[in-house]
Amino acid sequence: MCIFCQIAKGEIPSNKVLEDEEFLAFHDINPIAPIHILIIPKEHVENFQSVSPELMAKMTPFIQKVASQLCLDQTGYRLITNNGRDGGQEVPHLHFHLLGGAKLKWTNLTHNDPHKNL
Ligand code: AMP
C-alpha cells in the first residue's frame, strides 16, 4: 500500500487540516513555503493524468475549502500537481500541493538549460 493510502487510513500519522469522507488535507512534512498543504483523495489514484472527471469535480470544492480555511482565498496561493517522471512526482498517489503564506517566486523549473530538454 502506498504511503498516502496509509496516511488516508490513519496508519501513518499526519498533521491534518481538513478531512471528509473522500479527501484529506495535511501539512507537507518538508515544506517549501510558509504554508504547504497536500490534498489527496482517500481512494488510490496514481496521478492527475488518471483521475476521473467525476472525482476531480468533487475534489475542486474541497481544495477551495482548504484554501478558505487557511485564509489563502484572501491572499492568494499556488496549486501544483506533479505528474509522472518528468513532472517530478515522487509519491505515486494523486496529490495537490497548496502553497501560500508568502509572495511566491516563479523560477526556472528545469535542472539544466530548458532548451536542451525539448
Ligand atoms: P511529489 O514530489 O509531488 O510526489 O510530492 C511528494 C510530497 O510528499 C513531498 O513534498 C514530501 O515532502 C511529501 N511527503 C512525503 N512523505 C510525507 C509524509 N509522511 N507526511 C507529509 N508529507 C510527506
JSON list of N, CA and C and ligand atoms in Angstrom, two decimals, residues 3-4 7 12-13 26-30 36 38 82 88-91 95 97, ligand 1:
[
{"chain": "A", "resi": 3, "resn": "ILE", "atom": "N", "xyz": [2.27, 5.17, 0.57]},
{"chain": "A", "resi": 3, "resn": "ILE", "atom": "CA", "xyz": [2.37, 5.94, 1.83]},
{"chain": "A", "resi": 3, "resn": "ILE", "atom": "C", "xyz": [1.15, 6.87, 2.02]},
{"chain": "A", "resi": 4, "resn": "PHE", "atom": "N", "xyz": [0.62, 7.43, 0.93]},
{"chain": "A", "resi": 4, "resn": "PHE", "atom": "CA", "xyz": [-0.54, 8.33, 1.10]},
{"chain": "A", "resi": 4, "resn": "PHE", "atom": "C", "xyz": [-1.82, 7.53, 1.38]},
{"chain": "A", "resi": 7, "resn": "ILE", "atom": "N", "xyz": [-1.56, 7.05, 5.04]},
{"chain": "A", "resi": 7, "resn": "ILE", "atom": "CA", "xyz": [-1.93, 8.30, 5.73]},
{"chain": "A", "resi": 7, "resn": "ILE", "atom": "C", "xyz": [-3.45, 8.45, 5.71]},
{"chain": "A", "resi": 12, "resn": "ILE", "atom": "N", "xyz": [-0.42, 5.87, 9.17]},
{"chain": "A", "resi": 12, "resn": "ILE", "atom": "CA", "xyz": [0.75, 6.74, 9.37]},
{"chain": "A", "resi": 12, "resn": "ILE", "atom": "C", "xyz": [0.18, 8.09, 9.79]},
{"chain": "A", "resi": 13, "resn": "PRO", "atom": "N", "xyz": [0.71, 8.69, 10.88]},
{"chain": "A", "resi": 13, "resn": "PRO", "atom": "CA", "xyz": [0.14, 9.96, 11.35]},
{"chain": "A", "resi": 13, "resn": "PRO", "atom": "C", "xyz": [0.41, 11.11, 10.38]},
{"chain": "A", "resi": 26, "resn": "PHE", "atom": "N", "xyz": [-3.41, 17.71, 4.56]},
{"chain": "A", "resi": 26, "resn": "PHE", "atom": "CA", "xyz": [-2.47, 17.66, 5.69]},
{"chain": "A", "resi": 26, "resn": "PHE", "atom": "C", "xyz": [-1.20, 18.41, 5.33]},
{"chain": "A", "resi": 27, "resn": "HIS", "atom": "N", "xyz": [-0.46, 18.80, 6.38]},
{"chain": "A", "resi": 27, "resn": "HIS", "atom": "CA", "xyz": [0.77, 19.57, 6.16]},
{"chain": "A", "resi": 27, "resn": "HIS", "atom": "C", "xyz": [1.86, 18.69, 5.55]},
{"chain": "A", "resi": 28, "resn": "ASP", "atom": "N", "xyz": [2.56, 19.26, 4.55]},
{"chain": "A", "resi": 28, "resn": "ASP", "atom": "CA", "xyz": [3.71, 18.56, 3.97]},
{"chain": "A", "resi": 28, "resn": "ASP", "atom": "C", "xyz": [4.82, 18.48, 5.02]},
{"chain": "A", "resi": 29, "resn": "ILE", "atom": "N", "xyz": [5.46, 17.32, 5.07]},
{"chain": "A", "resi": 29, "resn": "ILE", "atom": "CA", "xyz": [6.50, 17.07, 6.07]},
{"chain": "A", "resi": 29, "resn": "ILE", "atom": "C", "xyz": [7.76, 17.89, 5.80]},
{"chain": "A", "resi": 30, "resn": "ASN", "atom": "N", "xyz": [7.90, 18.34, 4.55]},
{"chain": "A", "resi": 30, "resn": "ASN", "atom": "CA", "xyz": [9.11, 19.08, 4.14]},
{"chain": "A", "resi": 30, "resn": "ASN", "atom": "C", "xyz": [8.68, 20.34, 3.39]},
{"chain": "A", "resi": 36, "resn": "HIS", "atom": "N", "xyz": [2.29, 24.95, 3.36]},
{"chain": "A", "resi": 36, "resn": "HIS", "atom": "CA", "xyz": [2.45, 23.92, 2.33]},
{"chain": "A", "resi": 36, "resn": "HIS", "atom": "C", "xyz": [1.60, 22.72, 2.73]},
{"chain": "A", "resi": 38, "resn": "LEU", "atom": "N", "xyz": [-0.75, 19.32, 1.52]},
{"chain": "A", "resi": 38, "resn": "LEU", "atom": "CA", "xyz": [-1.00, 18.30, 0.50]},
{"chain": "A", "resi": 38, "resn": "LEU", "atom": "C", "xyz": [-2.47, 17.92, 0.57]},
{"chain": "A", "resi": 82, "resn": "ASN", "atom": "N", "xyz": [2.42, 17.44, -9.41]},
{"chain": "A", "resi": 82, "resn": "ASN", "atom": "CA", "xyz": [3.49, 16.86, -10.19]},
{"chain": "A", "resi": 82, "resn": "ASN", "atom": "C", "xyz": [3.00, 15.54, -10.77]},
{"chain": "A", "resi": 88, "resn": "GLY", "atom": "N", "xyz": [8.34, 15.29, -11.83]},
{"chain": "A", "resi": 88, "resn": "GLY", "atom": "CA", "xyz": [8.96, 15.24, -10.51]},
{"chain": "A", "resi": 88, "resn": "GLY", "atom": "C", "xyz": [8.08, 14.62, -9.45]},
{"chain": "A", "resi": 89, "resn": "GLN", "atom": "N", "xyz": [7.13, 13.76, -9.87]},
{"chain": "A", "resi": 89, "resn": "GLN", "atom": "CA", "xyz": [6.25, 13.12, -8.88]},
{"chain": "A", "resi": 89, "resn": "GLN", "atom": "C", "xyz": [7.01, 12.03, -8.14]},
{"chain": "A", "resi": 90, "resn": "GLU", "atom": "N", "xyz": [7.09, 12.17, -6.81]},
{"chain": "A", "resi": 90, "resn": "GLU", "atom": "CA", "xyz": [7.79, 11.17, -6.00]},
{"chain": "A", "resi": 90, "resn": "GLU", "atom": "C", "xyz": [6.84, 10.17, -5.37]},
{"chain": "A", "resi": 91, "resn": "VAL", "atom": "N", "xyz": [5.67, 10.63, -4.99]},
{"chain": "A", "resi": 91, "resn": "VAL", "atom": "CA", "xyz": [4.68, 9.73, -4.37]},
{"chain": "A", "resi": 91, "resn": "VAL", "atom": "C", "xyz": [3.60, 9.43, -5.41]},
{"chain": "A", "resi": 95, "resn": "HIS", "atom": "N", "xyz": [-1.84, 13.97, -5.62]},
{"chain": "A", "resi": 95, "resn": "HIS", "atom": "CA", "xyz": [-1.87, 14.99, -4.57]},
{"chain": "A", "resi": 95, "resn": "HIS", "atom": "C", "xyz": [-1.64, 16.36, -5.18]},
{"chain": "A", "resi": 97, "resn": "HIS", "atom": "N", "xyz": [-0.28, 20.15, -4.23]},
{"chain": "A", "resi": 97, "resn": "HIS", "atom": "CA", "xyz": [0.46, 20.98, -3.28]},
{"chain": "A", "resi": 97, "resn": "HIS", "atom": "C", "xyz": [-0.23, 22.35, -3.26]},
{"chain": "B", "resi": 1, "resn": "AMP", "atom": "P1", "xyz": [5.75, 14.92, -5.08]},
{"chain": "B", "resi": 1, "resn": "AMP", "atom": "O1", "xyz": [7.22, 15.13, -5.30]},
{"chain": "B", "resi": 1, "resn": "AMP", "atom": "O2", "xyz": [4.89, 15.87, -5.85]},
{"chain": "B", "resi": 1, "resn": "AMP", "atom": "O3", "xyz": [5.35, 13.48, -5.26]},
{"chain": "B", "resi": 1, "resn": "AMP", "atom": "O4", "xyz": [5.48, 15.33, -3.57]},
{"chain": "B", "resi": 1, "resn": "AMP", "atom": "C1", "xyz": [5.52, 14.43, -2.51]},
{"chain": "B", "resi": 1, "resn": "AMP", "atom": "C2", "xyz": [5.47, 15.27, -1.26]},
{"chain": "B", "resi": 1, "resn": "AMP", "atom": "O5", "xyz": [5.11, 14.44, -0.17]},
{"chain": "B", "resi": 1, "resn": "AMP", "atom": "C3", "xyz": [6.81, 15.94, -0.87]},
{"chain": "B", "resi": 1, "resn": "AMP", "atom": "O6", "xyz": [6.62, 17.35, -0.82]},
{"chain": "B", "resi": 1, "resn": "AMP", "atom": "C4", "xyz": [7.13, 15.34, 0.50]},
{"chain": "B", "resi": 1, "resn": "AMP", "atom": "O7", "xyz": [7.70, 16.27, 1.36]},
{"chain": "B", "resi": 1, "resn": "AMP", "atom": "C5", "xyz": [5.75, 14.91, 0.98]},
{"chain": "B", "resi": 1, "resn": "AMP", "atom": "N1", "xyz": [5.72, 13.82, 1.95]},
{"chain": "B", "resi": 1, "resn": "AMP", "atom": "C6", "xyz": [6.29, 12.60, 1.85]},
{"chain": "B", "resi": 1, "resn": "AMP", "atom": "N2", "xyz": [6.01, 11.85, 2.91]},
{"chain": "B", "resi": 1, "resn": "AMP", "atom": "C7", "xyz": [5.21, 12.59, 3.72]},
{"chain": "B", "resi": 1, "resn": "AMP", "atom": "C8", "xyz": [4.58, 12.37, 4.98]},
{"chain": "B", "resi": 1, "resn": "AMP", "atom": "N3", "xyz": [4.70, 11.21, 5.64]},
{"chain": "B", "resi": 1, "resn": "AMP", "atom": "N4", "xyz": [3.83, 13.37, 5.51]},
{"chain": "B", "resi": 1, "resn": "AMP", "atom": "C9", "xyz": [3.71, 14.54, 4.85]},
{"chain": "B", "resi": 1, "resn": "AMP", "atom": "N5", "xyz": [4.26, 14.81, 3.66]},
{"chain": "B", "resi": 1, "resn": "AMP", "atom": "C10", "xyz": [5.02, 13.85, 3.10]}
]
